[in-house]
mmCIF file of C-alpha atoms in Angstrom:
data_model
loop_
_atom_site.group_PDB
_atom_site.id
_atom_site.type_symbol
_atom_site.label_atom_id
_atom_site.label_comp_id
_atom_site.label_asym_id
_atom_site.label_seq_id
_atom_site.Cartn_x
_atom_site.Cartn_y
_atom_site.Cartn_z
ATOM 1 C CA MET M 19 46.774 70.063 -88.256
ATOM 2 C CA SER M 20 47.064 67.962 -91.526
ATOM 3 C CA ALA M 21 49.624 64.635 -91.267
ATOM 4 C CA ALA M 22 52.834 64.225 -92.255
ATOM 5 C CA TRP M 23 53.213 63.570 -95.787
ATOM 6 C CA TYR M 24 54.768 60.278 -95.300
ATOM 7 C CA THR M 25 52.544 59.390 -92.463
ATOM 8 C CA VAL M 26 50.274 55.964 -93.797
ATOM 9 C CA ASP M 27 46.110 55.896 -92.699
ATOM 10 C CA ASN M 28 45.832 52.302 -92.928
ATOM 11 C CA ALA M 29 49.345 51.527 -91.672
ATOM 12 C CA ALA M 30 47.354 48.778 -89.447
ATOM 13 C CA ASP M 31 46.992 46.573 -92.869
ATOM 14 C CA VAL M 32 50.772 46.032 -93.504
ATOM 15 C CA VAL M 33 52.861 43.749 -92.015
ATOM 16 C CA THR M 34 55.986 45.054 -91.375
ATOM 17 C CA PRO M 35 58.941 45.442 -92.506
ATOM 18 C CA ALA M 36 57.393 46.988 -95.678
ATOM 19 C CA LEU M 37 58.610 49.215 -98.610
ATOM 20 C CA VAL M 38 56.021 51.912 -99.471
ATOM 21 C CA LEU M 39 56.803 54.060 -102.875
ATOM 22 C CA HIS M 40 55.102 57.234 -103.355
ATOM 23 C CA PRO M 41 54.274 57.178 -106.892
ATOM 24 C CA GLY M 42 52.848 61.145 -106.946
ATOM 25 C CA ARG M 43 56.915 61.943 -105.991
ATOM 26 C CA ILE M 44 57.853 59.027 -108.046
ATOM 27 C CA ALA M 45 55.740 61.452 -111.189
ATOM 28 C CA SER M 46 57.445 64.533 -110.021
ATOM 29 C CA ASN M 47 61.385 63.012 -109.652
ATOM 30 C CA ILE M 48 60.821 61.842 -113.548
ATOM 31 C CA GLU M 49 59.794 65.120 -114.739
ATOM 32 C CA LYS M 50 62.866 66.799 -112.673
ATOM 33 C CA MET M 51 64.939 64.579 -114.240
ATOM 34 C CA ILE M 52 63.361 65.504 -118.041
ATOM 35 C CA GLY M 53 63.749 69.206 -116.960
ATOM 36 C CA ILE M 54 67.003 68.714 -116.387
ATOM 37 C CA ALA M 55 67.666 66.529 -119.472
ATOM 38 C CA GLY M 56 65.881 69.001 -121.499
ATOM 39 C CA ASP M 57 64.475 66.416 -123.291
ATOM 40 C CA PRO M 58 63.283 62.749 -122.640
ATOM 41 C CA ALA M 59 65.350 61.961 -126.296
ATOM 42 C CA ARG M 60 68.584 63.005 -123.854
ATOM 43 C CA LEU M 61 67.676 60.030 -121.244
ATOM 44 C CA ARG M 62 68.445 56.609 -121.088
ATOM 45 C CA PRO M 63 67.733 56.222 -117.393
ATOM 46 C CA HIS M 64 69.385 52.891 -115.118
ATOM 47 C CA ILE M 65 66.456 51.056 -113.925
ATOM 48 C CA LYS M 66 68.600 49.298 -111.300
ATOM 49 C CA THR M 67 66.926 51.082 -108.621
ATOM 50 C CA HIS M 68 63.455 50.330 -108.680
ATOM 51 C CA LYS M 69 63.576 46.969 -110.982
ATOM 52 C CA SER M 70 59.928 47.812 -111.196
ATOM 53 C CA GLY M 71 57.392 46.983 -113.781
ATOM 54 C CA MET M 72 55.223 50.169 -112.891
ATOM 55 C CA ILE M 73 57.568 52.934 -112.941
ATOM 56 C CA VAL M 74 59.046 51.617 -116.041
ATOM 57 C CA ILE M 75 55.710 52.625 -117.741
ATOM 58 C CA MET M 76 55.518 55.712 -116.023
ATOM 59 C CA LEU M 77 58.630 56.804 -117.799
ATOM 60 C CA LEU M 78 57.503 55.448 -120.837
ATOM 61 C CA ALA M 79 54.293 57.394 -120.079
ATOM 62 C CA GLN M 80 56.317 60.471 -120.483
ATOM 63 C CA GLY M 81 58.118 60.007 -123.707
ATOM 64 C CA ILE M 82 61.360 58.166 -122.312
ATOM 65 C CA THR M 83 62.224 55.274 -124.761
ATOM 66 C CA LYS M 84 65.554 54.324 -124.311
ATOM 67 C CA PHE M 85 67.054 52.301 -120.741
ATOM 68 C CA LYS M 86 69.908 50.940 -119.083
ATOM 69 C CA CYS M 87 70.147 47.897 -116.776
ATOM 70 C CA ALA M 88 72.273 45.470 -115.055
ATOM 71 C CA THR M 89 71.101 41.836 -115.055
ATOM 72 C CA LEU M 90 69.171 39.496 -117.487
ATOM 73 C CA ALA M 91 65.950 39.193 -115.301
ATOM 74 C CA GLU M 92 66.093 43.547 -115.380
ATOM 75 C CA ALA M 93 66.503 43.224 -119.255
ATOM 76 C CA GLU M 94 63.680 40.881 -119.449
ATOM 77 C CA MET M 95 61.294 42.974 -117.536
ATOM 78 C CA LEU M 96 61.592 45.851 -120.090
ATOM 79 C CA GLY M 97 61.366 43.145 -122.410
ATOM 80 C CA GLU M 98 57.910 42.407 -121.276
ATOM 81 C CA CYS M 99 56.947 46.343 -120.801
ATOM 82 C CA LEU M 100 57.782 46.392 -124.283
ATOM 83 C CA ALA M 101 59.959 49.038 -123.765
ATOM 84 C CA PRO M 102 61.546 49.527 -127.321
ATOM 85 C CA ASP M 103 65.476 50.466 -126.842
ATOM 86 C CA VAL M 104 66.962 48.562 -123.740
ATOM 87 C CA MET M 105 71.048 48.630 -123.118
ATOM 88 C CA LEU M 106 72.657 45.751 -120.703
ATOM 89 C CA ALA M 107 75.238 47.190 -119.078
ATOM 90 C CA ALA M 108 77.130 43.683 -117.994
ATOM 91 C CA GLN M 109 79.282 41.712 -119.827
ATOM 92 C CA PRO M 110 77.731 38.734 -120.656
ATOM 93 C CA VAL M 111 80.174 35.527 -119.887
ATOM 94 C CA GLY M 112 79.478 31.880 -119.630
ATOM 95 C CA PRO M 113 75.739 31.306 -120.028
ATOM 96 C CA ALA M 114 74.687 34.725 -120.406
ATOM 97 C CA VAL M 115 75.486 34.607 -123.744
ATOM 98 C CA SER M 116 72.599 32.322 -124.690
ATOM 99 C CA ARG M 117 70.428 33.701 -122.382
ATOM 100 C CA LEU M 118 70.831 37.027 -123.855
ATOM 101 C CA LEU M 119 70.182 35.066 -127.707
ATOM 102 C CA ASP M 120 66.983 34.201 -125.851
ATOM 103 C CA LEU M 121 65.960 37.765 -124.941
ATOM 104 C CA LEU M 122 66.486 38.975 -128.177
ATOM 105 C CA ARG M 123 64.545 36.290 -129.818
ATOM 106 C CA ARG M 124 61.437 36.378 -127.405
ATOM 107 C CA TYR M 125 60.949 40.144 -127.524
ATOM 108 C CA PRO M 126 61.653 41.491 -131.070
ATOM 109 C CA ASP M 127 59.553 44.475 -130.850
ATOM 110 C CA THR M 128 62.784 45.744 -128.102
ATOM 111 C CA ASN M 129 65.931 46.518 -129.359
ATOM 112 C CA PHE M 130 68.534 45.024 -126.927
ATOM 113 C CA SER M 131 71.959 45.977 -126.827
ATOM 114 C CA VAL M 132 75.000 44.956 -124.675
ATOM 115 C CA MET M 133 78.280 46.532 -123.266
ATOM 116 C CA VAL M 134 81.401 44.762 -123.893
ATOM 117 C CA ASP M 135 85.160 45.682 -123.327
ATOM 118 C CA ASP M 136 87.003 42.367 -124.139
ATOM 119 C CA GLU M 137 87.434 40.758 -127.417
ATOM 120 C CA ARG M 138 87.132 37.388 -126.156
ATOM 121 C CA CYS M 139 83.736 38.132 -125.363
ATOM 122 C CA LEU M 140 83.252 40.152 -128.567
ATOM 123 C CA ALA M 141 83.973 37.049 -130.430
ATOM 124 C CA ARG M 142 82.046 34.750 -129.064
ATOM 125 C CA LEU M 143 79.293 37.236 -128.964
ATOM 126 C CA ALA M 144 79.718 36.816 -132.789
ATOM 127 C CA GLU M 145 79.232 33.546 -133.209
ATOM 128 C CA ALA M 146 76.426 32.943 -131.232
ATOM 129 C CA ALA M 147 74.477 35.765 -133.590
ATOM 130 C CA ALA M 148 75.763 33.943 -136.703
ATOM 131 C CA ALA M 149 74.733 30.646 -135.419
ATOM 132 C CA ALA M 150 71.301 32.496 -134.659
ATOM 133 C CA GLY M 151 71.204 34.191 -137.730
ATOM 134 C CA ILE M 152 70.485 37.944 -135.756
ATOM 135 C CA THR M 153 72.716 40.730 -135.298
ATOM 136 C CA ILE M 154 73.552 41.970 -131.477
ATOM 137 C CA ARG M 155 73.684 46.055 -130.732
ATOM 138 C CA VAL M 156 77.196 45.934 -128.894
ATOM 139 C CA TRP M 157 78.248 49.270 -127.049
ATOM 140 C CA LEU M 158 82.251 49.261 -126.577
ATOM 141 C CA ASP M 159 82.737 50.066 -122.350
ATOM 142 C CA LEU M 160 85.113 52.686 -121.484
ATOM 143 C CA ASP M 161 86.952 53.148 -118.457
ATOM 144 C CA CYS M 162 86.975 56.646 -117.843
ATOM 145 C CA GLY M 163 88.760 56.624 -114.182
ATOM 146 C CA MET M 164 86.539 54.519 -112.109
ATOM 147 C CA HIS M 165 88.822 51.429 -112.704
ATOM 148 C CA ARG M 166 86.040 48.560 -112.617
ATOM 149 C CA THR M 167 85.281 47.781 -116.034
ATOM 150 C CA GLY M 168 86.229 49.020 -119.493
ATOM 151 C CA VAL M 169 89.672 49.847 -121.668
ATOM 152 C CA LYS M 170 91.040 52.947 -121.358
ATOM 153 C CA PRO M 171 90.491 55.386 -124.642
ATOM 154 C CA GLY M 172 93.464 54.998 -126.731
ATOM 155 C CA GLU M 173 94.694 52.438 -128.955
ATOM 156 C CA ALA M 174 93.308 49.043 -127.965
ATOM 157 C CA ALA M 175 90.016 50.896 -127.692
ATOM 158 C CA VAL M 176 90.292 51.580 -131.265
ATOM 159 C CA GLY M 177 90.884 48.161 -131.768
ATOM 160 C CA LEU M 178 88.207 46.578 -130.025
ATOM 161 C CA TYR M 179 85.585 49.591 -131.697
ATOM 162 C CA ARG M 180 86.607 48.604 -135.312
ATOM 163 C CA PHE M 181 86.503 44.569 -134.611
ATOM 164 C CA ILE M 182 82.888 45.509 -133.663
ATOM 165 C CA HIS M 183 82.093 47.644 -136.837
ATOM 166 C CA SER M 184 83.686 44.780 -139.177
ATOM 167 C CA THR M 185 82.741 41.123 -137.458
ATOM 168 C CA PRO M 186 79.411 39.958 -139.016
ATOM 169 C CA GLY M 187 76.942 39.314 -136.365
ATOM 170 C CA LEU M 188 77.786 42.686 -134.103
ATOM 171 C CA GLU M 189 76.603 46.242 -134.690
ATOM 172 C CA VAL M 190 78.131 49.452 -133.503
ATOM 173 C CA ALA M 191 75.869 51.202 -131.076
ATOM 174 C CA GLY M 192 78.536 53.458 -129.542
ATOM 175 C CA LEU M 193 80.396 54.266 -126.391
ATOM 176 C CA HIS M 194 79.479 53.827 -122.489
ATOM 177 C CA ALA M 195 81.346 55.422 -119.999
ATOM 178 C CA TYR M 196 80.168 55.272 -116.430
ATOM 179 C CA ASP M 197 82.118 57.887 -113.869
ATOM 180 C CA GLY M 198 80.838 56.303 -110.627
ATOM 181 C CA HIS M 199 84.927 57.689 -109.370
ATOM 182 C CA ILE M 200 83.115 61.046 -109.402
ATOM 183 C CA HIS M 201 81.099 62.030 -106.289
ATOM 184 C CA ASP M 202 82.207 65.353 -104.468
ATOM 185 C CA THR M 203 79.787 67.476 -102.541
ATOM 186 C CA ASP M 204 80.116 70.776 -104.638
ATOM 187 C CA MET M 205 78.812 70.296 -107.845
ATOM 188 C CA GLU M 206 81.587 72.993 -109.560
ATOM 189 C CA ILE M 207 84.462 69.695 -108.115
ATOM 190 C CA ARG M 208 82.154 67.472 -109.744
ATOM 191 C CA ARG M 209 81.891 69.062 -113.006
ATOM 192 C CA GLN M 210 85.605 69.738 -113.162
ATOM 193 C CA GLN M 211 86.296 66.492 -112.757
ATOM 194 C CA CYS M 212 83.840 64.962 -115.057
ATOM 195 C CA GLU M 213 85.123 67.481 -117.944
ATOM 196 C CA GLU M 214 88.635 65.643 -117.110
ATOM 197 C CA ALA M 215 87.405 62.293 -117.301
ATOM 198 C CA PHE M 216 85.446 62.528 -120.758
ATOM 199 C CA THR M 217 88.586 64.488 -122.266
ATOM 200 C CA PRO M 218 90.100 60.911 -123.304
ATOM 201 C CA VAL M 219 86.215 59.745 -124.078
ATOM 202 C CA ASN M 220 85.553 62.518 -126.401
ATOM 203 C CA ARG M 221 89.082 62.603 -127.943
ATOM 204 C CA LEU M 222 88.478 59.053 -129.113
ATOM 205 C CA ARG M 223 85.123 59.823 -130.217
ATOM 206 C CA GLU M 224 86.858 62.278 -132.694
ATOM 207 C CA GLN M 225 89.709 60.014 -133.659
ATOM 208 C CA LEU M 226 86.865 57.237 -134.695
ATOM 209 C CA SER M 227 84.873 59.453 -136.317
ATOM 210 C CA GLU M 228 88.207 60.691 -138.603
ATOM 211 C CA LEU M 229 88.676 56.669 -139.173
ATOM 212 C CA GLY M 230 85.078 56.618 -140.505
ATOM 213 C CA LEU M 231 83.593 54.253 -137.919
ATOM 214 C CA PRO M 232 80.383 55.803 -136.601
ATOM 215 C CA VAL M 233 79.896 56.717 -133.312
ATOM 216 C CA PRO M 234 76.016 56.524 -132.953
ATOM 217 C CA ALA M 235 75.451 57.513 -129.552
ATOM 218 C CA ILE M 236 77.886 57.978 -126.154
ATOM 219 C CA VAL M 237 75.967 56.878 -122.668
ATOM 220 C CA ALA M 238 77.335 58.675 -120.085
ATOM 221 C CA GLY M 239 77.437 59.089 -116.079
ATOM 222 C CA GLY M 240 74.621 58.221 -113.157
ATOM 223 C CA THR M 241 72.761 60.499 -110.787
ATOM 224 C CA PRO M 242 75.956 62.849 -109.499
ATOM 225 C CA THR M 243 77.304 64.048 -112.410
ATOM 226 C CA PHE M 244 73.911 63.686 -114.749
ATOM 227 C CA PRO M 245 73.848 67.375 -114.746
ATOM 228 C CA VAL M 246 77.676 67.898 -116.256
ATOM 229 C CA HIS M 247 76.453 65.188 -119.074
ATOM 230 C CA ALA M 248 73.213 66.812 -120.103
ATOM 231 C CA GLN M 249 74.745 70.016 -121.350
ATOM 232 C CA PRO M 250 76.468 68.684 -124.157
ATOM 233 C CA PRO M 251 74.257 67.584 -126.937
ATOM 234 C CA HIS M 252 75.674 63.906 -127.930
ATOM 235 C CA ALA M 253 75.105 61.706 -124.533
ATOM 236 C CA GLU M 254 72.474 59.954 -123.339
ATOM 237 C CA CYS M 255 72.107 60.362 -119.975
ATOM 238 C CA SER M 256 71.852 57.418 -117.425
ATOM 239 C CA PRO M 257 70.659 58.597 -113.784
ATOM 240 C CA GLY M 258 68.784 55.884 -111.784
ATOM 241 C CA THR M 259 68.909 56.843 -108.238
ATOM 242 C CA CYS M 260 67.014 60.239 -108.739
ATOM 243 C CA VAL M 261 63.797 58.512 -109.586
ATOM 244 C CA LEU M 262 63.453 57.069 -105.853
ATOM 245 C CA TRP M 263 65.849 59.377 -103.978
ATOM 246 C CA ASP M 264 67.588 57.959 -100.729
ATOM 247 C CA PHE M 265 69.108 60.391 -98.226
ATOM 248 C CA GLY M 266 72.750 59.377 -98.868
ATOM 249 C CA TYR M 267 72.691 61.162 -102.313
ATOM 250 C CA ALA M 268 70.335 63.554 -100.330
ATOM 251 C CA ASP M 269 73.077 64.536 -98.311
ATOM 252 C CA ARG M 270 75.943 64.574 -100.337
ATOM 253 C CA TYR M 271 74.380 66.166 -103.471
ATOM 254 C CA PRO M 272 72.285 69.308 -102.282
ATOM 255 C CA ASP M 273 71.957 70.534 -105.672
ATOM 256 C CA LEU M 274 70.213 67.580 -106.683
ATOM 257 C CA GLU M 275 67.179 68.898 -105.718
ATOM 258 C CA PHE M 276 64.750 65.423 -105.861
ATOM 259 C CA GLU M 277 62.041 63.967 -103.514
ATOM 260 C CA PHE M 278 62.196 61.097 -100.869
ATOM 261 C CA ALA M 279 59.651 58.414 -102.795
ATOM 262 C CA ALA M 280 60.410 55.336 -101.483
ATOM 263 C CA LEU M 281 60.489 54.715 -97.288
ATOM 264 C CA LEU M 282 60.279 52.174 -94.787
ATOM 265 C CA LEU M 283 57.678 51.592 -92.670
ATOM 266 C CA THR M 284 58.864 49.190 -89.595
ATOM 267 C CA ARG M 285 57.143 48.637 -86.028
ATOM 268 C CA VAL M 286 58.517 48.735 -82.473
ATOM 269 C CA VAL M 287 58.692 45.568 -80.895
ATOM 270 C CA SER M 288 60.132 45.577 -78.070
ATOM 271 C CA LYS M 289 61.431 48.051 -75.445
ATOM 272 C CA PRO M 290 64.572 47.219 -73.824
ATOM 273 C CA ALA M 291 65.113 50.911 -72.354
ATOM 274 C CA ALA M 292 63.722 53.653 -71.248
ATOM 275 C CA ASN M 293 65.532 55.701 -74.428
ATOM 276 C CA ARG M 294 65.785 52.511 -76.431
ATOM 277 C CA LEU M 295 63.692 50.432 -79.071
ATOM 278 C CA CYS M 296 63.839 47.648 -80.872
ATOM 279 C CA LEU M 297 62.674 47.837 -84.564
ATOM 280 C CA ASP M 298 61.903 45.036 -87.187
ATOM 281 C CA LEU M 299 63.918 46.636 -89.598
ATOM 282 C CA GLY M 300 67.015 44.027 -90.168
ATOM 283 C CA HIS M 301 69.712 43.576 -92.327
ATOM 284 C CA LYS M 302 67.241 41.905 -94.264
ATOM 285 C CA ALA M 303 64.989 44.425 -94.955
ATOM 286 C CA VAL M 304 67.224 47.641 -95.090
ATOM 287 C CA ALA M 305 70.409 47.689 -97.142
ATOM 288 C CA ALA M 306 73.338 47.164 -94.639
ATOM 289 C CA GLU M 307 76.388 47.468 -96.886
ATOM 290 C CA GLN M 308 76.782 51.103 -95.840
ATOM 291 C CA PRO M 309 78.023 52.244 -92.298
ATOM 292 C CA SER M 310 75.453 53.413 -89.827
ATOM 293 C CA PRO M 311 72.840 55.522 -90.003
ATOM 294 C CA ARG M 312 71.629 53.059 -92.827
ATOM 295 C CA VAL M 313 68.428 54.835 -92.554
ATOM 296 C CA ARG M 314 67.216 58.034 -91.811
ATOM 297 C CA PHE M 315 63.512 58.168 -88.956
ATOM 298 C CA LEU M 316 61.405 61.181 -90.513
ATOM 299 C CA ASN M 317 59.308 60.634 -87.483
ATOM 300 C CA LEU M 318 61.760 60.408 -85.245
ATOM 301 C CA PRO M 319 65.053 62.757 -86.618
ATOM 302 C CA ASP M 320 67.042 62.150 -83.596
ATOM 303 C CA ALA M 321 67.303 58.672 -83.209
ATOM 304 C CA ARG M 322 70.935 57.246 -83.296
ATOM 305 C CA GLU M 323 71.483 52.861 -84.306
ATOM 306 C CA VAL M 324 73.103 50.867 -81.711
ATOM 307 C CA MET M 325 72.605 47.380 -83.142
ATOM 308 C CA HIS M 326 71.855 46.103 -86.402
ATOM 309 C CA SER M 327 70.981 42.090 -87.065
ATOM 310 C CA GLU M 328 69.220 40.238 -89.367
ATOM 311 C CA GLU M 329 65.831 41.051 -88.214
ATOM 312 C CA HIS M 330 66.323 43.571 -85.889
ATOM 313 C CA LEU M 331 67.598 47.181 -85.459
ATOM 314 C CA VAL M 332 67.732 48.826 -82.094
ATOM 315 C CA ILE M 333 68.344 52.510 -82.020
ATOM 316 C CA GLU M 334 68.127 54.947 -78.657
ATOM 317 C CA SER M 335 66.336 58.519 -78.647
ATOM 318 C CA ASP M 336 65.268 60.871 -75.856
ATOM 319 C CA GLY M 337 61.955 60.233 -78.335
ATOM 320 C CA ALA M 338 61.919 57.040 -77.517
ATOM 321 C CA GLU M 339 59.221 57.317 -74.759
ATOM 322 C CA TRP M 340 56.700 58.836 -77.429
ATOM 323 C CA PHE M 341 56.483 55.159 -78.739
ATOM 324 C CA GLU M 342 54.697 51.947 -77.431
ATOM 325 C CA VAL M 343 55.111 48.593 -79.012
ATOM 326 C CA GLY M 344 53.242 48.098 -82.226
ATOM 327 C CA ASP M 345 54.206 51.864 -83.206
ATOM 328 C CA CYS M 346 55.089 52.553 -86.530
ATOM 329 C CA LEU M 347 58.170 54.291 -87.797
ATOM 330 C CA TYR M 348 58.741 55.491 -91.109
ATOM 331 C CA ALA M 349 62.263 55.178 -92.982
ATOM 332 C CA VAL M 350 64.413 56.794 -95.789
ATOM 333 C CA PRO M 351 67.289 54.428 -96.120
ATOM 334 C CA ARG M 352 70.591 55.403 -97.206
ATOM 335 C CA HIS M 353 71.025 53.063 -99.834
ATOM 336 C CA VAL M 354 67.711 52.632 -101.985
ATOM 337 C CA CYS M 355 69.109 50.339 -105.166
ATOM 338 C CA PRO M 356 69.957 47.776 -102.569
ATOM 339 C CA THR M 357 66.958 48.436 -100.617
ATOM 340 C CA VAL M 358 64.831 48.046 -103.018
ATOM 341 C CA ALA M 359 65.931 44.198 -103.989
ATOM 342 C CA LEU M 360 65.252 43.248 -100.441
ATOM 343 C CA HIS M 361 61.095 43.509 -100.696
ATOM 344 C CA ASP M 362 59.367 41.058 -103.425
ATOM 345 C CA ARG M 363 56.485 44.196 -103.344
ATOM 346 C CA ALA M 364 56.430 47.536 -102.658
ATOM 347 C CA PHE M 365 53.031 49.358 -100.697
ATOM 348 C CA VAL M 366 51.585 52.176 -103.408
ATOM 349 C CA VAL M 367 50.594 55.393 -101.164
ATOM 350 C CA ASP M 368 48.242 57.835 -102.555
ATOM 351 C CA GLU M 369 46.792 60.757 -100.439
ATOM 352 C CA GLY M 370 48.090 59.000 -97.358
ATOM 353 C CA ARG M 371 46.679 55.587 -97.793
ATOM 354 C CA ILE M 372 47.948 52.511 -98.994
ATOM 355 C CA ILE M 373 45.592 51.749 -102.358
ATOM 356 C CA ASP M 374 47.863 48.810 -104.119
ATOM 357 C CA ARG M 375 51.045 46.280 -104.098
ATOM 358 C CA TRP M 376 53.302 46.786 -106.837
ATOM 359 C CA LYS M 377 55.898 43.827 -107.710
ATOM 360 C CA ILE M 378 58.783 44.531 -107.588
ATOM 361 C CA SER M 379 59.522 42.281 -111.197
ATOM 362 C CA ALA M 380 63.492 42.288 -111.623
ATOM 363 C CA ARG M 381 64.823 42.083 -108.103
ATOM 364 C CA GLY M 382 65.723 37.850 -108.417
ATOM 365 C CA ARG M 383 68.113 36.159 -111.415
ATOM 366 C CA ILE M 384 67.838 34.910 -114.497
ATOM 367 C CA SER M 385 68.825 30.928 -113.886
#
């Protein structure tokens, strides 16, 4: 009988808890992502999930040239990888403006852009760009219903877009709208909600065009609404989680058939009761902002989380008797993005054996 796909033959060499990546499955997820989009040119994947230069290289190898990121550290990593087109999806405030300009100077082969929703921020960007003798590409961030960032489509948005278009030092990149509030399990409901949320966005795009203001592109959505945004011809799609996948999204969106490509390797460190195991998988190794269960064990599927602290996770299971202190369990995180950020390096598995370690290059911050 062959071993399960997730088992690691040389796990004895790995100090736990550890992040484990399966590049074969990552490659499969990238192929599925391109298949949904229809063309790599339609994609601007968000790299906040994996934060890995090696995965960026895999994406580049498949013809993906445009990327979205959340932090300056992620933008810097993309510059190091010679990514051609990088969107920083965070309004630069305070010293972040000068850090952004530094990235533009250090990585001239990367076409950086930034997302903005505030006139004062735009004015400061323009002033800094003029002083540096450069031009900054700017996306106008729109609030299409999430109410986290962005300006509502309407006259205020037209005014800000006109400001970007007419101000020296700034160049219009297009519109950005993230619909993170849309997360219904039913794909048809998601589609209806997405179309409703983007009706004002499309109306704004038409209005800007009628005013003679070019809209080169619209960057839209995340993983849940990715298949919807892949249908209209003008949107750039920004899925992120689907590259690694997690059970939170797998449970909520069964129509998205991606594969688990990032696991956590953990060990039993104590057996406090016959049906109870204590694992070395605490808050510092797996994202803990979600309610339990925060992981799902592939080789102990009936496990119930009963206690979680900084360094330990206590579980109960009728199958606990099968495990001894030192034995390994393999876990899929509920939320993979912040889980990856807790690990400095990931162990890379091919055909059941660890063959490499990849640095999670952008897990930190530029200070």
